[in-house]
Short mmCIF file of C-alpha atoms in Angstrom, two decimals:
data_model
loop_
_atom_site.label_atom_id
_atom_site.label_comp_id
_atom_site.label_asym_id
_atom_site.label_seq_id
_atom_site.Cartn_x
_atom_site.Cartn_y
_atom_site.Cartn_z
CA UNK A 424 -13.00 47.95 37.01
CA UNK A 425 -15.79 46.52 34.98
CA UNK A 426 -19.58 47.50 34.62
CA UNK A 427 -20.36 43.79 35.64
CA UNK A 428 -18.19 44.22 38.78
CA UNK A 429 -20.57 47.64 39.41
CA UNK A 430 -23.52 46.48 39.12
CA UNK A 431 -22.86 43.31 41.78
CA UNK A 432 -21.96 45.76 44.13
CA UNK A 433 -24.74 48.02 43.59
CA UNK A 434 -26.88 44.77 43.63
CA UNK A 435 -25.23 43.51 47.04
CA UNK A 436 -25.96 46.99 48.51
CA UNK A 437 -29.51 46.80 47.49
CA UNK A 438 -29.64 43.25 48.73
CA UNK A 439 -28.92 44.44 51.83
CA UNK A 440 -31.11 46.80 52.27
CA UNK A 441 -33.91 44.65 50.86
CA UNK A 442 -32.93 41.97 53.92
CA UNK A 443 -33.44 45.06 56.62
CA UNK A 444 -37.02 45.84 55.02
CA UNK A 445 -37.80 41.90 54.85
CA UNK A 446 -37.43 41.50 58.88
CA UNK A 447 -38.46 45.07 59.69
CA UNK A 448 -41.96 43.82 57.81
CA UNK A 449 -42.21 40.33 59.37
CA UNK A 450 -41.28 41.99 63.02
CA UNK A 451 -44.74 44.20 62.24
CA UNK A 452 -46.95 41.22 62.10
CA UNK A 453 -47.77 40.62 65.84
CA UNK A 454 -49.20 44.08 65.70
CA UNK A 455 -51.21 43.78 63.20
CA UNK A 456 -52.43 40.08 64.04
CA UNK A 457 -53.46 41.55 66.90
CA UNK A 458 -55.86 43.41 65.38
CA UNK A 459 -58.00 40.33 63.54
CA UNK A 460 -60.46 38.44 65.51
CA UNK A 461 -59.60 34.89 63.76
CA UNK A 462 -57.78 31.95 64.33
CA UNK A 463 -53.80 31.79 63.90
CA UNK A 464 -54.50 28.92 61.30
CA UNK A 465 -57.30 31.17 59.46
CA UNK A 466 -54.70 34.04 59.54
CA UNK A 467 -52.31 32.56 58.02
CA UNK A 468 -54.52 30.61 54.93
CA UNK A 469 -56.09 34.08 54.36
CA UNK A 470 -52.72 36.03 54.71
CA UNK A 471 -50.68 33.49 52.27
CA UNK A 472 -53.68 33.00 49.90
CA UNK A 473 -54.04 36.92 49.28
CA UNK A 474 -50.03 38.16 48.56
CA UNK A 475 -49.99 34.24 46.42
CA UNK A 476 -52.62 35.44 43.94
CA UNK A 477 -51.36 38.99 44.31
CA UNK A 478 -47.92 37.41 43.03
CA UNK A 479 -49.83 35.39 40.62
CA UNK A 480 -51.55 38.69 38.93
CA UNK A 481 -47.70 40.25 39.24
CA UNK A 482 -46.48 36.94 37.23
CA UNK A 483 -48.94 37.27 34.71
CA UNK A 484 -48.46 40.87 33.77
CA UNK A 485 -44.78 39.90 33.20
CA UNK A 486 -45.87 37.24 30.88
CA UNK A 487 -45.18 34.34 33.46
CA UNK A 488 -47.20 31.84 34.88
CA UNK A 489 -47.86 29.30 37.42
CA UNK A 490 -46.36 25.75 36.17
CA UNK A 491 -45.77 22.38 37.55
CA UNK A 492 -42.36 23.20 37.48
CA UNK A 493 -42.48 25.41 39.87
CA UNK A 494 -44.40 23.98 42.42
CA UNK A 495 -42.45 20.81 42.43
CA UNK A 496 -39.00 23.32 42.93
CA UNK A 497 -40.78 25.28 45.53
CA UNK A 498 -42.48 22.28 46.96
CA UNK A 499 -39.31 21.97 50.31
CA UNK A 500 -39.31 25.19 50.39
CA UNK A 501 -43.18 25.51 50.71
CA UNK A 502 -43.57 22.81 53.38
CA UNK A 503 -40.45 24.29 55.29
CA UNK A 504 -42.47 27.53 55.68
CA UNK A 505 -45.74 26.13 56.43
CA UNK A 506 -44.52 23.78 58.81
CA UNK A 507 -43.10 26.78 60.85
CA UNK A 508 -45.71 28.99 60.49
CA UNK A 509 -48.20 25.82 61.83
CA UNK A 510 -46.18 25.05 64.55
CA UNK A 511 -44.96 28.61 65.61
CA UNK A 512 -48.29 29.75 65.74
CA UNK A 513 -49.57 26.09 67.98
CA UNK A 514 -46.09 26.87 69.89
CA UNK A 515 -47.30 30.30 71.06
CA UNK A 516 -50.75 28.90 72.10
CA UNK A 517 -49.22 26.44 74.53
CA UNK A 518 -46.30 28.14 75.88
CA UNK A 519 -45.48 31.89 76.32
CA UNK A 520 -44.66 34.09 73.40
CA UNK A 521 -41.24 34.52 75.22
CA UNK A 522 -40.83 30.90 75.33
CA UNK A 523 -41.37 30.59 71.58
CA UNK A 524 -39.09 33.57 70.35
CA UNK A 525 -35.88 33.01 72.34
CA UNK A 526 -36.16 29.30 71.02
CA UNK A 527 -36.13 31.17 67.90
CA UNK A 528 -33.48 33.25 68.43
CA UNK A 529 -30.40 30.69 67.25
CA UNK A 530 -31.69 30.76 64.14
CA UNK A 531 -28.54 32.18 62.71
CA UNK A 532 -26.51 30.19 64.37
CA UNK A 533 -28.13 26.86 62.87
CA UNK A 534 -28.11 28.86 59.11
CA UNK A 535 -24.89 29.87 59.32
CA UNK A 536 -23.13 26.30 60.02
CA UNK A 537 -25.02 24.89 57.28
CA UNK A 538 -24.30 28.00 54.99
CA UNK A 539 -20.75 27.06 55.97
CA UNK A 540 -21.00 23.43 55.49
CA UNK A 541 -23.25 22.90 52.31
CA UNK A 542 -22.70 26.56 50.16
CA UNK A 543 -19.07 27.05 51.31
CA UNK A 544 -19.56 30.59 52.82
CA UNK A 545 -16.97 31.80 55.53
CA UNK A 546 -17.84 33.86 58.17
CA UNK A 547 -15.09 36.21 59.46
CA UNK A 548 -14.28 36.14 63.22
CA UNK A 549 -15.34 39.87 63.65
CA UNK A 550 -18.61 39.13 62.26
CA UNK A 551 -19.40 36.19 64.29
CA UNK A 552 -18.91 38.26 67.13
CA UNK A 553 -20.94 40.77 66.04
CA UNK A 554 -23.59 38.14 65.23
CA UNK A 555 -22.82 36.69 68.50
CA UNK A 556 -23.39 40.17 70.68
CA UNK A 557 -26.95 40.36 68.45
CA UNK A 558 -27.90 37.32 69.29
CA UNK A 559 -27.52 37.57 73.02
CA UNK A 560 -29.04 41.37 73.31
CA UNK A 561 -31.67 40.10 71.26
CA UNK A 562 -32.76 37.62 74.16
CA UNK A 563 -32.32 40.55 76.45
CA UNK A 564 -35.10 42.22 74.56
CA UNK A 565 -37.19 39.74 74.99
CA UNK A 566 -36.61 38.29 78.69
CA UNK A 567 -35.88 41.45 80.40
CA UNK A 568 -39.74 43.15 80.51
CA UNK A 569 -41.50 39.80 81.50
CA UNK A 570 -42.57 38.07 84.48
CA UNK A 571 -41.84 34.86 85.33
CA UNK A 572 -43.11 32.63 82.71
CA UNK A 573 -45.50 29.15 82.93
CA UNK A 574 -43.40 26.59 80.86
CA UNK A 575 -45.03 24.02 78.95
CA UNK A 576 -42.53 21.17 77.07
CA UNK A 577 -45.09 20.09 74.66
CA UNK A 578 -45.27 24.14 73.51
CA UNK A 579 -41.36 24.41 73.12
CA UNK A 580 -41.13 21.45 71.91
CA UNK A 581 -43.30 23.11 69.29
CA UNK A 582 -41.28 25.92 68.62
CA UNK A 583 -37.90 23.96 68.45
CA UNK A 584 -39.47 22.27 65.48
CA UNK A 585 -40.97 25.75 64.18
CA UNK A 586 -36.81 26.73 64.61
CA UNK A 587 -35.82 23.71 62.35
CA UNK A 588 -38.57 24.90 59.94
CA UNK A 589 -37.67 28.25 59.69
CA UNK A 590 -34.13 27.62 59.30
CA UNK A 591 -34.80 25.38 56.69
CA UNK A 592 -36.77 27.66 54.48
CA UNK A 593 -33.86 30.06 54.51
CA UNK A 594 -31.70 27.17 53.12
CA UNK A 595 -34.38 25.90 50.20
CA UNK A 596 -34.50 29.47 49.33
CA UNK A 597 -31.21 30.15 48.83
CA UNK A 598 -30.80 26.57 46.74
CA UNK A 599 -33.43 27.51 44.76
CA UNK A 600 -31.87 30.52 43.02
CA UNK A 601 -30.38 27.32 40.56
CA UNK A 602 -33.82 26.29 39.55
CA UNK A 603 -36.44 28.99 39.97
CA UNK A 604 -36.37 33.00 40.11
CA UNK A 605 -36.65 34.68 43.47
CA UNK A 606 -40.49 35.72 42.17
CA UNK A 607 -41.44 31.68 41.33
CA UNK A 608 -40.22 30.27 44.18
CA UNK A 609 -42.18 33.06 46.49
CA UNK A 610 -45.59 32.13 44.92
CA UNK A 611 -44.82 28.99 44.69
CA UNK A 612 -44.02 28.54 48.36
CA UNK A 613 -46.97 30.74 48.98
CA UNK A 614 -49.51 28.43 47.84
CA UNK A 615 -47.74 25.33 49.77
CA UNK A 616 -48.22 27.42 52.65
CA UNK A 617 -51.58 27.93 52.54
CA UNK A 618 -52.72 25.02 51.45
CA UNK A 619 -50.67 22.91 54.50
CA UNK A 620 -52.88 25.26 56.76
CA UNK A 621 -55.82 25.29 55.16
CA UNK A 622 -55.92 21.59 55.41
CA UNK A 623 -54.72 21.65 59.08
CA UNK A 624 -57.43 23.96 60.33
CA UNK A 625 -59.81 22.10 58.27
CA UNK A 626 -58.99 19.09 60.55
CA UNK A 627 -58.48 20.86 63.97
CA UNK A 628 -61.28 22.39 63.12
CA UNK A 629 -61.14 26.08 63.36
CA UNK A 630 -63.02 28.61 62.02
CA UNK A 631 -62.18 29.56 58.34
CA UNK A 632 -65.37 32.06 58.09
CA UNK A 633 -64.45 35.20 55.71
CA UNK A 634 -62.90 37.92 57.73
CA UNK A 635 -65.43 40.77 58.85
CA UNK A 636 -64.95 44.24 57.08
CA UNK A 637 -62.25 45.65 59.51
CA UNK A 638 -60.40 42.62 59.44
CA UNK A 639 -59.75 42.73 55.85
CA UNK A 640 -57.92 45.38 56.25
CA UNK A 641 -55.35 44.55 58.42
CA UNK A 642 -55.15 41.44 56.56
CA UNK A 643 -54.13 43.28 53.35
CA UNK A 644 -51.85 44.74 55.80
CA UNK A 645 -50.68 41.42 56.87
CA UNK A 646 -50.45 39.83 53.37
CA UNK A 647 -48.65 43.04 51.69
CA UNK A 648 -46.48 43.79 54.48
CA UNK A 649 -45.27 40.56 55.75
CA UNK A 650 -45.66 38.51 52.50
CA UNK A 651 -45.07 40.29 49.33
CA UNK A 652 -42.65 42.67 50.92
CA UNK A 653 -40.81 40.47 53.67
CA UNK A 654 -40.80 37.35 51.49
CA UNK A 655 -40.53 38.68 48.21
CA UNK A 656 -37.57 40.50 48.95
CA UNK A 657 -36.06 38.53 51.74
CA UNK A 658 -35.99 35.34 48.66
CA UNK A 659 -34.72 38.08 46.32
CA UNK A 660 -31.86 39.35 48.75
CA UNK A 661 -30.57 36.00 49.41
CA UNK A 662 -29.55 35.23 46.03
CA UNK A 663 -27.31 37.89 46.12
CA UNK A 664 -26.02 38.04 49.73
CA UNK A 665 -24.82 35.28 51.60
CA UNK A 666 -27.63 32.76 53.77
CA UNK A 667 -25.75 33.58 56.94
CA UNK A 668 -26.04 37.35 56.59
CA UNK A 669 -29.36 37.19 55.57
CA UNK A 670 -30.73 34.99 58.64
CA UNK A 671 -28.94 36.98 61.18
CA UNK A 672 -30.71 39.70 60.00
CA UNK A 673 -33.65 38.21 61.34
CA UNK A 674 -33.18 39.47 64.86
CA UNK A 675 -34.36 42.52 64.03
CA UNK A 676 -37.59 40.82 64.25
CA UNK A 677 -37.82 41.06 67.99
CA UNK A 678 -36.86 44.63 67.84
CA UNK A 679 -39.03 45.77 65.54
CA UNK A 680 -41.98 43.87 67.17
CA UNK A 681 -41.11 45.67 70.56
CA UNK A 682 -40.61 48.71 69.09
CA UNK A 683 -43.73 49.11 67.13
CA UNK A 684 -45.99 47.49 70.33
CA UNK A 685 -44.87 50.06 72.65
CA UNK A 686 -45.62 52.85 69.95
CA UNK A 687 -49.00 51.32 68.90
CA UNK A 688 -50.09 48.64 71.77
CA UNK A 689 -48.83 50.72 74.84
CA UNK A 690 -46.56 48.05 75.91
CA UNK A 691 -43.77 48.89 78.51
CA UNK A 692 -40.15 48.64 77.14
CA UNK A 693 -37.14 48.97 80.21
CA UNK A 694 -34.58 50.63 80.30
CA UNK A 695 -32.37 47.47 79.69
CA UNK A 696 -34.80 46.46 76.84
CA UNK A 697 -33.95 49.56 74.90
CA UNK A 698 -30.39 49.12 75.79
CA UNK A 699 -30.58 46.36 74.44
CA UNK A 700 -32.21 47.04 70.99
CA UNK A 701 -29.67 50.04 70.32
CA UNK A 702 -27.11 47.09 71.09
CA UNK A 703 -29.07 44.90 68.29
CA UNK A 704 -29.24 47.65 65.79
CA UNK A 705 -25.51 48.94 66.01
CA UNK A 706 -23.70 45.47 66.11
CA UNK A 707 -25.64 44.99 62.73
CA UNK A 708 -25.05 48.18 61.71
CA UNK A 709 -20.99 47.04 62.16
CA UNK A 710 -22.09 44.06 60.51
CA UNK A 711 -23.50 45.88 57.33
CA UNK A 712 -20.62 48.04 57.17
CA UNK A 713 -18.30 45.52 56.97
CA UNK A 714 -19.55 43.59 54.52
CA UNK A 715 -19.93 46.17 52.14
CA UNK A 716 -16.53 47.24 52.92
CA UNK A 717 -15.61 44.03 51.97
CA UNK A 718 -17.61 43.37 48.65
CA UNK A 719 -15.83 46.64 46.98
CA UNK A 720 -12.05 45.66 48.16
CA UNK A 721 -10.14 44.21 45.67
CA UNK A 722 -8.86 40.96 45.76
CA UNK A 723 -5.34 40.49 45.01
CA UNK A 724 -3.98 37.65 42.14
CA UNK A 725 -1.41 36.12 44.63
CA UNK A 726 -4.21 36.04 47.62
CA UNK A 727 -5.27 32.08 46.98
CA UNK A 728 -1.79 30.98 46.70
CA UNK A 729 -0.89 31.67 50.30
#
């Protein structure tokens, strides 16, 4: 009825949209870390250093700059991320990459209780369900094409921590939209990021040579694909959509990731695999429908009082 009321749906639509291209870019980085010959900790200083001071430049054009302000904000936030990504990353050297990602997987689960428990969001039955039937076809995906994997505690011990992490960046970056734009807190968890890694591989020891000329290429690739776009707009989306939707958009990861190493790595998919992706994509694609169904219905006056 009003060009406010509009514009939040037209902003919610976009939202969601942005969310899809966030994962659909994060599920494309084990391709392209495949390509660099360096170090998981190297990757990942290089890869958050570059999109950082490419955010920085972006600031600055705007007329906005780095402050204290908002590296204190982003400071949770920025340790939440780098904690995963240093863990993740120590999880998958340990145990199997299998291992690590269906520990992953509850992610939503774990973001939407506290969604519903700290920033009062309600999750209808139907899309738990949905959620739900995601969730389990996206551990179908990634158990169904591999062998019998070697287990290692320490390693998923690793990645239930990298879990924690990652869930816990979702939640500092939706409580951030009080304190710091969706742009701040991005850079500003950026630079935590890379500086919790730099100094880890500093001590562990690994190589932090500059990347040969190929390799700086697919780390622009890296940096532009899974940081500016997949966290810029991932931190922008879920201002505007709620935490729970957002993370449960994350198993898209997996898909993607399979997807785009049997196009470009020649990796096998099954026949349950891809089963099991079109089962990933079209109980989101139920989910997304809903909930835009729901943002442009009316609610009634008398609704609350019953």
């Amino acid at each position: 009825v009003t060009q406010p009321a509009a514009q939040q749906d037209r902003e919610f639509s976009l939202a969601l949209g942005g969310a899809t291209l966030a994962v659909i870019a994060w599920g494309s980085s084990g391709v392209l870390i495949r390509h660099i010959e360096m170090g998981g900790l190297a990757i990942a200083v290089y890869r958050f250093w570059i999109y950082a001071l490419v955010l920085l430049l972006w600031m600055r054009i705007h007329g906005d700059r780095l402050s204290l302000r908002i590296m204190r904000h982003s400071m949770y936030g920025g340790l939440a991320l780098g904690i995963d990504v240093a863990l993740f990353f120590s999880a998958v050297k340990l145990t199997t990459i299998v291992n690590a990602t269906v520990i992953s997987a509850p992610h939503p689960v774990i973001v939407g209780l506290i969604a519903w428990r700290f920033f009062g969001e309600r999750i209808r039955l139907r899309d738990a369900v949905l959620g739900l039937v995601a969730l389990v076809a996206v551990v179908v995906v990634i158990t169904a094409g591999t062998e019998r994997p070697e287990w290692s505690l320490g390693g998923d011990l690793l990645a239930v921590g990298a879990l924690l992490a990652w869930a816990a960046y979702f939640v500092f970056s939706k409580a951030s939209r009080e304190v710091l734009t969706p742009a701040e807190f991005t850079v500003g968890t950026a630079i935590w990021t890379a500086s919790i890694n730099l100094v880890l591989a500093l001590i562990i020891g690994q190589d932090l040579s500059p990347p040969s000329g190929s390799d700086w290429g697919w780390l622009l690739l890296l940096a532009f694909g899974a940081g500016v776009v997949g966290h810029s707009v991932m931190n922008w989306s879920l201002v505007r959509i709620p935490l729970w939707l957002g993370s449960t958009f994350t198993l898209l990861i997996p898909v993607t990731a399979a997807t785009l190493a049997w196009v470009f790595l020649d990796q096998p998919l099954s026949a349950l695999q891809v089963g099991a992706m079109l089962v990933v994509v079209g109980a989101l694609a139920l989910l997304v429908i809903g909930q835009q169904t729901q943002a442009t219905q009316p609610v009634p006056a008398e609704h609350e009082t019953s």
